[in-house]
């Protein structure tokens, strides 16, 4: 990096709040902002490090009291935000009629309510012309697959929430941008494969179908790509003056083709594929 570039970066230093900043995609996004001399406030359920230009908070994004501690830090240090980047989320393979409802509620709480909680808490610090970035998933634009429906529900609801928020913040000259990535090589994607196997072993209603579904998911997960590629794209978009509303990256060709079919045909095909 040349001295001129370093000087320009310093002059254009951004204040960025990132959820899920200690692992996976969130960490990659945080690292690329730090590498370019921006200031990052990192939030995560696990302990994060503090270093030059990075202040980390261990918080559950569903806990308003913990988020208020971060809010007080911003107030005390007179910090205004250029970007709020929502990365934090969890995944669970589950039956909507068989899985313990506490598991169902927890996923919705983190992936949807937690994101809403973060934006509600920190919007007051967002600068005019600031941006809210929300990571959803490619499944948000697709019809749900069996046993992944809970994740679809949360991510699809996030897209609806993002559009509603976009309509409001547009009136304030602020932007809301969503990213709908396909499978990314992270602990979350690796964990989803383990969760699929665990579900297949534990389910009573769908024992044979779930094991067949596990085989399909295992093959699909193998096509994941590295999170730093998505992080670079997110960073590039964040620096743009005007952005598209939604960016779709690394989508599954199979899911795209399946969703071109009528819903009845989709159900027929999935039932045949998973036939005991």
mmCIF file of C-alpha atoms in Angstrom:
data_model
loop_
_atom_site.group_PDB
_atom_site.id
_atom_site.type_symbol
_atom_site.label_atom_id
_atom_site.label_comp_id
_atom_site.label_asym_id
_atom_site.label_seq_id
_atom_site.Cartn_x
_atom_site.Cartn_y
_atom_site.Cartn_z
ATOM 1 C CA UNK A 1 0.000 0.000 0.000
ATOM 2 C CA UNK A 2 1.469 3.389 -1.001
ATOM 3 C CA UNK A 3 1.790 6.329 1.375
ATOM 4 C CA UNK A 4 -0.826 8.197 -0.658
ATOM 5 C CA UNK A 5 -3.288 5.312 -0.261
ATOM 6 C CA UNK A 6 -2.626 5.108 3.482
ATOM 7 C CA UNK A 7 -3.214 8.839 3.816
ATOM 8 C CA UNK A 8 -6.445 8.641 1.817
ATOM 9 C CA UNK A 9 -7.673 5.708 3.935
ATOM 10 C CA UNK A 10 -6.907 7.612 7.124
ATOM 11 C CA UNK A 11 -8.810 10.653 5.901
ATOM 12 C CA UNK A 12 -11.800 8.450 4.949
ATOM 13 C CA UNK A 13 -11.746 6.310 8.086
ATOM 14 C CA UNK A 14 -15.112 4.657 8.693
ATOM 15 C CA UNK A 15 -16.686 3.618 11.980
ATOM 16 C CA UNK A 16 -18.182 0.161 11.513
ATOM 17 C CA UNK A 17 -20.274 -1.957 13.876
ATOM 18 C CA UNK A 18 -20.245 -5.677 12.972
ATOM 19 C CA UNK A 19 -22.182 -8.512 14.598
ATOM 20 C CA UNK A 20 -20.732 -12.009 14.551
ATOM 21 C CA UNK A 21 -17.301 -10.386 14.300
ATOM 22 C CA UNK A 22 -15.215 -13.072 16.015
ATOM 23 C CA UNK A 23 -15.804 -15.967 13.633
ATOM 24 C CA UNK A 24 -16.428 -16.899 10.015
ATOM 25 C CA UNK A 25 -17.750 -14.291 7.627
ATOM 26 C CA UNK A 26 -18.030 -11.635 10.344
ATOM 27 C CA UNK A 27 -14.357 -11.984 11.253
ATOM 28 C CA UNK A 28 -13.316 -11.828 7.592
ATOM 29 C CA UNK A 29 -15.365 -8.643 7.143
ATOM 30 C CA UNK A 30 -13.877 -7.124 10.306
ATOM 31 C CA UNK A 31 -10.340 -8.040 9.194
ATOM 32 C CA UNK A 32 -10.669 -6.383 5.797
ATOM 33 C CA UNK A 33 -11.946 -3.158 7.370
ATOM 34 C CA UNK A 34 -9.094 -3.218 9.889
ATOM 35 C CA UNK A 35 -6.551 -3.873 7.126
ATOM 36 C CA UNK A 36 -7.757 -0.691 5.447
ATOM 37 C CA UNK A 37 -7.410 1.418 8.613
ATOM 38 C CA UNK A 38 -11.093 1.669 9.553
ATOM 39 C CA UNK A 39 -12.431 1.508 13.121
ATOM 40 C CA UNK A 40 -14.433 -1.599 14.040
ATOM 41 C CA UNK A 41 -16.757 -2.295 16.947
ATOM 42 C CA UNK A 42 -17.154 -6.064 17.008
ATOM 43 C CA UNK A 43 -20.064 -7.865 18.665
ATOM 44 C CA UNK A 44 -20.176 -11.627 19.194
ATOM 45 C CA UNK A 45 -21.539 -14.261 21.553
ATOM 46 C CA UNK A 46 -17.941 -15.396 22.161
ATOM 47 C CA UNK A 47 -15.079 -13.365 23.579
ATOM 48 C CA UNK A 48 -13.294 -11.222 20.982
ATOM 49 C CA UNK A 49 -9.936 -9.500 21.063
ATOM 50 C CA UNK A 50 -9.173 -5.814 21.430
ATOM 51 C CA UNK A 51 -6.410 -4.280 19.366
ATOM 52 C CA UNK A 52 -5.650 -1.166 17.364
ATOM 53 C CA UNK A 53 -8.865 0.075 15.713
ATOM 54 C CA UNK A 54 -10.868 -2.874 17.107
ATOM 55 C CA UNK A 55 -13.041 -2.838 20.220
ATOM 56 C CA UNK A 56 -14.837 -6.110 20.932
ATOM 57 C CA UNK A 57 -17.902 -6.797 23.079
ATOM 58 C CA UNK A 58 -19.170 -10.181 24.198
ATOM 59 C CA UNK A 59 -22.927 -9.891 23.763
ATOM 60 C CA UNK A 60 -26.003 -11.885 22.905
ATOM 61 C CA UNK A 61 -27.715 -9.728 20.272
ATOM 62 C CA UNK A 62 -31.086 -10.767 21.685
ATOM 63 C CA UNK A 63 -30.204 -9.181 25.051
ATOM 64 C CA UNK A 64 -31.147 -5.515 25.057
ATOM 65 C CA UNK A 65 -29.261 -4.838 28.293
ATOM 66 C CA UNK A 66 -25.972 -6.101 26.852
ATOM 67 C CA UNK A 67 -26.480 -4.053 23.699
ATOM 68 C CA UNK A 68 -27.095 -1.012 25.892
ATOM 69 C CA UNK A 69 -23.559 -1.438 27.283
ATOM 70 C CA UNK A 70 -22.241 -1.018 23.742
ATOM 71 C CA UNK A 71 -24.601 1.903 23.243
ATOM 72 C CA UNK A 72 -23.146 3.599 26.321
ATOM 73 C CA UNK A 73 -19.638 3.101 24.934
ATOM 74 C CA UNK A 74 -20.635 4.916 21.744
ATOM 75 C CA UNK A 75 -22.167 7.744 23.752
ATOM 76 C CA UNK A 76 -19.157 8.078 26.063
ATOM 77 C CA UNK A 77 -16.747 8.225 23.122
ATOM 78 C CA UNK A 78 -18.959 10.372 20.891
ATOM 79 C CA UNK A 79 -18.863 7.784 18.083
ATOM 80 C CA UNK A 80 -21.115 7.988 15.052
ATOM 81 C CA UNK A 81 -21.426 4.969 12.765
ATOM 82 C CA UNK A 82 -20.985 4.851 9.012
ATOM 83 C CA UNK A 83 -22.039 1.204 8.781
ATOM 84 C CA UNK A 84 -24.044 -1.335 10.756
ATOM 85 C CA UNK A 85 -23.218 -4.783 9.369
ATOM 86 C CA UNK A 86 -25.451 -7.637 10.546
ATOM 87 C CA UNK A 87 -23.648 -10.975 10.125
ATOM 88 C CA UNK A 88 -24.523 -12.910 13.311
ATOM 89 C CA UNK A 89 -26.793 -15.898 12.903
ATOM 90 C CA UNK A 90 -27.233 -19.598 13.574
ATOM 91 C CA UNK A 91 -28.461 -22.581 11.590
ATOM 92 C CA UNK A 92 -30.493 -25.605 12.618
ATOM 93 C CA UNK A 93 -31.905 -28.551 10.699
ATOM 94 C CA UNK A 94 -35.312 -29.174 12.204
ATOM 95 C CA UNK A 95 -38.777 -30.546 11.674
ATOM 96 C CA UNK A 96 -41.430 -27.886 12.141
ATOM 97 C CA UNK A 97 -43.722 -30.429 13.838
ATOM 98 C CA UNK A 98 -41.218 -32.639 15.670
ATOM 99 C CA UNK A 99 -38.335 -30.469 16.939
ATOM 100 C CA UNK A 100 -38.426 -29.027 20.449
ATOM 101 C CA UNK A 101 -40.077 -25.645 20.140
ATOM 102 C CA UNK A 102 -37.364 -23.950 22.208
ATOM 103 C CA UNK A 103 -34.928 -24.769 19.367
ATOM 104 C CA UNK A 104 -37.316 -23.254 16.837
ATOM 105 C CA UNK A 105 -37.786 -20.107 18.905
ATOM 106 C CA UNK A 106 -34.053 -19.657 19.533
ATOM 107 C CA UNK A 107 -33.225 -19.640 15.824
ATOM 108 C CA UNK A 108 -35.935 -17.076 15.075
ATOM 109 C CA UNK A 109 -34.794 -14.982 18.048
ATOM 110 C CA UNK A 110 -31.173 -14.825 16.875
ATOM 111 C CA UNK A 111 -31.508 -14.705 13.098
ATOM 112 C CA UNK A 112 -34.472 -12.324 12.961
ATOM 113 C CA UNK A 113 -35.248 -10.649 16.292
ATOM 114 C CA UNK A 114 -31.561 -10.234 17.151
ATOM 115 C CA UNK A 115 -30.877 -8.386 13.905
ATOM 116 C CA UNK A 116 -33.897 -6.153 14.459
ATOM 117 C CA UNK A 117 -32.711 -5.536 18.019
ATOM 118 C CA UNK A 118 -29.246 -4.429 16.840
ATOM 119 C CA UNK A 119 -30.579 -2.013 14.232
ATOM 120 C CA UNK A 120 -33.182 -0.631 16.647
ATOM 121 C CA UNK A 121 -30.523 -0.021 19.303
ATOM 122 C CA UNK A 122 -27.824 1.536 17.126
ATOM 123 C CA UNK A 123 -29.676 3.377 14.392
ATOM 124 C CA UNK A 124 -29.553 6.587 16.426
ATOM 125 C CA UNK A 125 -25.768 6.556 15.915
ATOM 126 C CA UNK A 126 -25.911 6.012 12.144
ATOM 127 C CA UNK A 127 -24.715 8.985 10.121
ATOM 128 C CA UNK A 128 -26.742 10.566 7.362
ATOM 129 C CA UNK A 129 -25.917 8.596 4.192
ATOM 130 C CA UNK A 130 -24.943 5.653 6.412
ATOM 131 C CA UNK A 131 -25.706 2.050 5.470
ATOM 132 C CA UNK A 132 -27.258 -0.958 7.170
ATOM 133 C CA UNK A 133 -25.972 -4.253 5.740
ATOM 134 C CA UNK A 134 -27.937 -7.447 6.408
ATOM 135 C CA UNK A 135 -26.615 -10.912 5.566
ATOM 136 C CA UNK A 136 -29.488 -13.244 4.714
ATOM 137 C CA UNK A 137 -29.033 -16.321 2.498
ATOM 138 C CA UNK A 138 -29.752 -17.620 -0.973
ATOM 139 C CA UNK A 139 -32.617 -19.604 0.607
ATOM 140 C CA UNK A 140 -34.412 -16.303 1.282
ATOM 141 C CA UNK A 141 -35.405 -16.144 -2.384
ATOM 142 C CA UNK A 142 -36.210 -19.864 -2.714
ATOM 143 C CA UNK A 143 -39.095 -22.070 -1.617
ATOM 144 C CA UNK A 144 -38.176 -24.040 1.518
ATOM 145 C CA UNK A 145 -36.667 -27.501 1.423
ATOM 146 C CA UNK A 146 -37.766 -30.109 3.976
ATOM 147 C CA UNK A 147 -35.973 -29.903 7.330
ATOM 148 C CA UNK A 148 -34.386 -26.574 6.368
ATOM 149 C CA UNK A 149 -37.672 -24.694 6.507
ATOM 150 C CA UNK A 150 -36.964 -23.019 9.840
ATOM 151 C CA UNK A 151 -33.831 -21.380 8.417
ATOM 152 C CA UNK A 152 -35.796 -20.361 5.310
ATOM 153 C CA UNK A 153 -38.472 -18.765 7.465
ATOM 154 C CA UNK A 154 -35.936 -16.662 9.368
ATOM 155 C CA UNK A 155 -33.974 -15.559 6.305
ATOM 156 C CA UNK A 156 -37.076 -14.831 4.221
ATOM 157 C CA UNK A 157 -38.477 -12.783 7.094
ATOM 158 C CA UNK A 158 -35.151 -10.911 7.239
ATOM 159 C CA UNK A 159 -35.591 -9.932 3.582
ATOM 160 C CA UNK A 160 -39.103 -8.623 4.301
ATOM 161 C CA UNK A 161 -37.780 -6.762 7.341
ATOM 162 C CA UNK A 162 -34.931 -5.312 5.271
ATOM 163 C CA UNK A 163 -37.355 -3.970 2.658
ATOM 164 C CA UNK A 164 -39.550 -2.426 5.353
ATOM 165 C CA UNK A 165 -36.491 -0.859 6.988
ATOM 166 C CA UNK A 166 -35.254 0.264 3.563
ATOM 167 C CA UNK A 167 -38.495 2.133 2.924
ATOM 168 C CA UNK A 168 -38.134 3.993 6.219
ATOM 169 C CA UNK A 169 -34.425 4.781 6.077
ATOM 170 C CA UNK A 170 -34.697 5.851 2.444
ATOM 171 C CA UNK A 171 -36.636 8.831 3.753
ATOM 172 C CA UNK A 172 -33.555 9.703 5.842
ATOM 173 C CA UNK A 173 -31.090 9.270 2.936
ATOM 174 C CA UNK A 174 -29.738 6.060 4.481
ATOM 175 C CA UNK A 175 -29.386 2.751 2.642
ATOM 176 C CA UNK A 176 -30.267 -0.847 3.487
ATOM 177 C CA UNK A 177 -28.457 -3.577 1.536
ATOM 178 C CA UNK A 178 -28.919 -7.339 1.768
ATOM 179 C CA UNK A 179 -26.545 -10.088 0.692
ATOM 180 C CA UNK A 180 -27.919 -13.504 -0.280
ATOM 181 C CA UNK A 181 -24.886 -15.814 -0.443
ATOM 182 C CA UNK A 182 -24.945 -19.508 -1.193
ATOM 183 C CA UNK A 183 -22.962 -22.022 0.846
ATOM 184 C CA UNK A 184 -19.860 -20.476 2.451
ATOM 185 C CA UNK A 185 -17.043 -22.490 4.039
ATOM 186 C CA UNK A 186 -17.471 -21.581 7.722
ATOM 187 C CA UNK A 187 -18.079 -23.299 11.053
ATOM 188 C CA UNK A 188 -21.764 -22.531 10.456
ATOM 189 C CA UNK A 189 -21.864 -24.470 7.178
ATOM 190 C CA UNK A 190 -19.815 -27.316 8.659
ATOM 191 C CA UNK A 191 -22.130 -27.300 11.661
ATOM 192 C CA UNK A 192 -25.185 -27.456 9.416
ATOM 193 C CA UNK A 193 -23.898 -30.717 7.949
ATOM 194 C CA UNK A 194 -23.415 -32.138 11.450
ATOM 195 C CA UNK A 195 -26.878 -30.889 12.396
ATOM 196 C CA UNK A 196 -28.375 -32.638 9.376
ATOM 197 C CA UNK A 197 -26.725 -35.927 10.371
ATOM 198 C CA UNK A 198 -27.852 -35.479 13.968
ATOM 199 C CA UNK A 199 -31.407 -34.753 12.855
ATOM 200 C CA UNK A 200 -31.385 -37.838 10.618
ATOM 201 C CA UNK A 201 -30.262 -39.966 13.570
ATOM 202 C CA UNK A 202 -32.788 -38.516 16.018
ATOM 203 C CA UNK A 203 -35.966 -38.028 13.992
ATOM 204 C CA UNK A 204 -38.809 -40.487 14.446
ATOM 205 C CA UNK A 205 -41.184 -39.278 11.733
ATOM 206 C CA UNK A 206 -38.641 -38.893 8.893
ATOM 207 C CA UNK A 207 -35.896 -41.436 9.616
ATOM 208 C CA UNK A 208 -35.351 -42.749 6.068
ATOM 209 C CA UNK A 209 -36.072 -39.479 4.265
ATOM 210 C CA UNK A 210 -33.721 -37.534 6.550
ATOM 211 C CA UNK A 211 -30.797 -39.856 5.863
ATOM 212 C CA UNK A 212 -31.322 -39.442 2.124
ATOM 213 C CA UNK A 213 -31.538 -35.686 2.627
ATOM 214 C CA UNK A 214 -28.240 -35.787 4.547
ATOM 215 C CA UNK A 215 -26.564 -37.310 1.492
ATOM 216 C CA UNK A 216 -27.846 -34.469 -0.694
ATOM 217 C CA UNK A 217 -26.744 -31.797 1.786
ATOM 218 C CA UNK A 218 -23.295 -33.377 2.146
ATOM 219 C CA UNK A 219 -22.798 -33.183 -1.611
ATOM 220 C CA UNK A 220 -24.034 -29.574 -1.700
ATOM 221 C CA UNK A 221 -21.848 -28.400 1.215
ATOM 222 C CA UNK A 222 -18.815 -29.666 -0.665
ATOM 223 C CA UNK A 223 -19.287 -26.841 -3.147
ATOM 224 C CA UNK A 224 -18.822 -24.091 -0.545
ATOM 225 C CA UNK A 225 -16.346 -21.298 -1.176
ATOM 226 C CA UNK A 226 -14.137 -19.301 1.149
ATOM 227 C CA UNK A 227 -15.638 -16.532 3.344
ATOM 228 C CA UNK A 228 -12.935 -13.997 2.466
ATOM 229 C CA UNK A 229 -14.362 -13.824 -1.064
ATOM 230 C CA UNK A 230 -17.733 -12.747 0.295
ATOM 231 C CA UNK A 231 -16.021 -10.382 2.766
ATOM 232 C CA UNK A 232 -14.212 -8.624 -0.079
ATOM 233 C CA UNK A 233 -17.494 -8.185 -1.938
ATOM 234 C CA UNK A 234 -19.225 -6.800 1.155
ATOM 235 C CA UNK A 235 -16.336 -4.375 1.727
ATOM 236 C CA UNK A 236 -16.394 -3.189 -1.873
ATOM 237 C CA UNK A 237 -20.155 -2.589 -1.733
ATOM 238 C CA UNK A 238 -19.863 -0.728 1.583
ATOM 239 C CA UNK A 239 -17.530 1.810 -0.038
ATOM 240 C CA UNK A 240 -19.933 2.557 -2.882
ATOM 241 C CA UNK A 241 -21.935 5.739 -2.770
ATOM 242 C CA UNK A 242 -25.076 4.073 -4.105
ATOM 243 C CA UNK A 243 -25.693 0.320 -3.966
ATOM 244 C CA UNK A 244 -28.090 -2.233 -5.331
ATOM 245 C CA UNK A 245 -30.711 -3.331 -2.847
ATOM 246 C CA UNK A 246 -29.668 -7.000 -2.958
ATOM 247 C CA UNK A 247 -26.500 -8.852 -3.975
ATOM 248 C CA UNK A 248 -26.746 -12.564 -4.810
ATOM 249 C CA UNK A 249 -23.519 -14.553 -4.660
ATOM 250 C CA UNK A 250 -22.563 -18.178 -5.365
ATOM 251 C CA UNK A 251 -26.134 -19.427 -5.759
ATOM 252 C CA UNK A 252 -26.877 -23.124 -6.174
ATOM 253 C CA UNK A 253 -27.793 -23.861 -9.790
ATOM 254 C CA UNK A 254 -29.876 -26.829 -8.616
ATOM 255 C CA UNK A 255 -31.971 -24.690 -6.276
ATOM 256 C CA UNK A 256 -32.399 -22.022 -8.939
ATOM 257 C CA UNK A 257 -33.693 -24.602 -11.428
ATOM 258 C CA UNK A 258 -35.930 -26.270 -8.848
ATOM 259 C CA UNK A 259 -37.544 -22.950 -7.981
ATOM 260 C CA UNK A 260 -38.434 -22.306 -11.610
ATOM 261 C CA UNK A 261 -40.963 -25.117 -11.291
ATOM 262 C CA UNK A 262 -44.494 -24.840 -9.862
ATOM 263 C CA UNK A 263 -44.715 -25.608 -6.156
ATOM 264 C CA UNK A 264 -46.665 -28.817 -6.787
ATOM 265 C CA UNK A 265 -43.883 -30.070 -9.078
ATOM 266 C CA UNK A 266 -41.236 -29.135 -6.506
ATOM 267 C CA UNK A 267 -43.036 -31.162 -3.841
ATOM 268 C CA UNK A 268 -43.363 -34.112 -6.228
ATOM 269 C CA UNK A 269 -39.644 -34.089 -7.088
ATOM 270 C CA UNK A 270 -38.484 -33.787 -3.466
ATOM 271 C CA UNK A 271 -40.816 -36.574 -2.391
ATOM 272 C CA UNK A 272 -39.438 -38.835 -5.123
ATOM 273 C CA UNK A 273 -35.839 -37.975 -4.269
ATOM 274 C CA UNK A 274 -36.368 -38.743 -0.584
ATOM 275 C CA UNK A 275 -38.649 -41.731 -1.098
ATOM 276 C CA UNK A 276 -37.804 -44.483 1.445
#
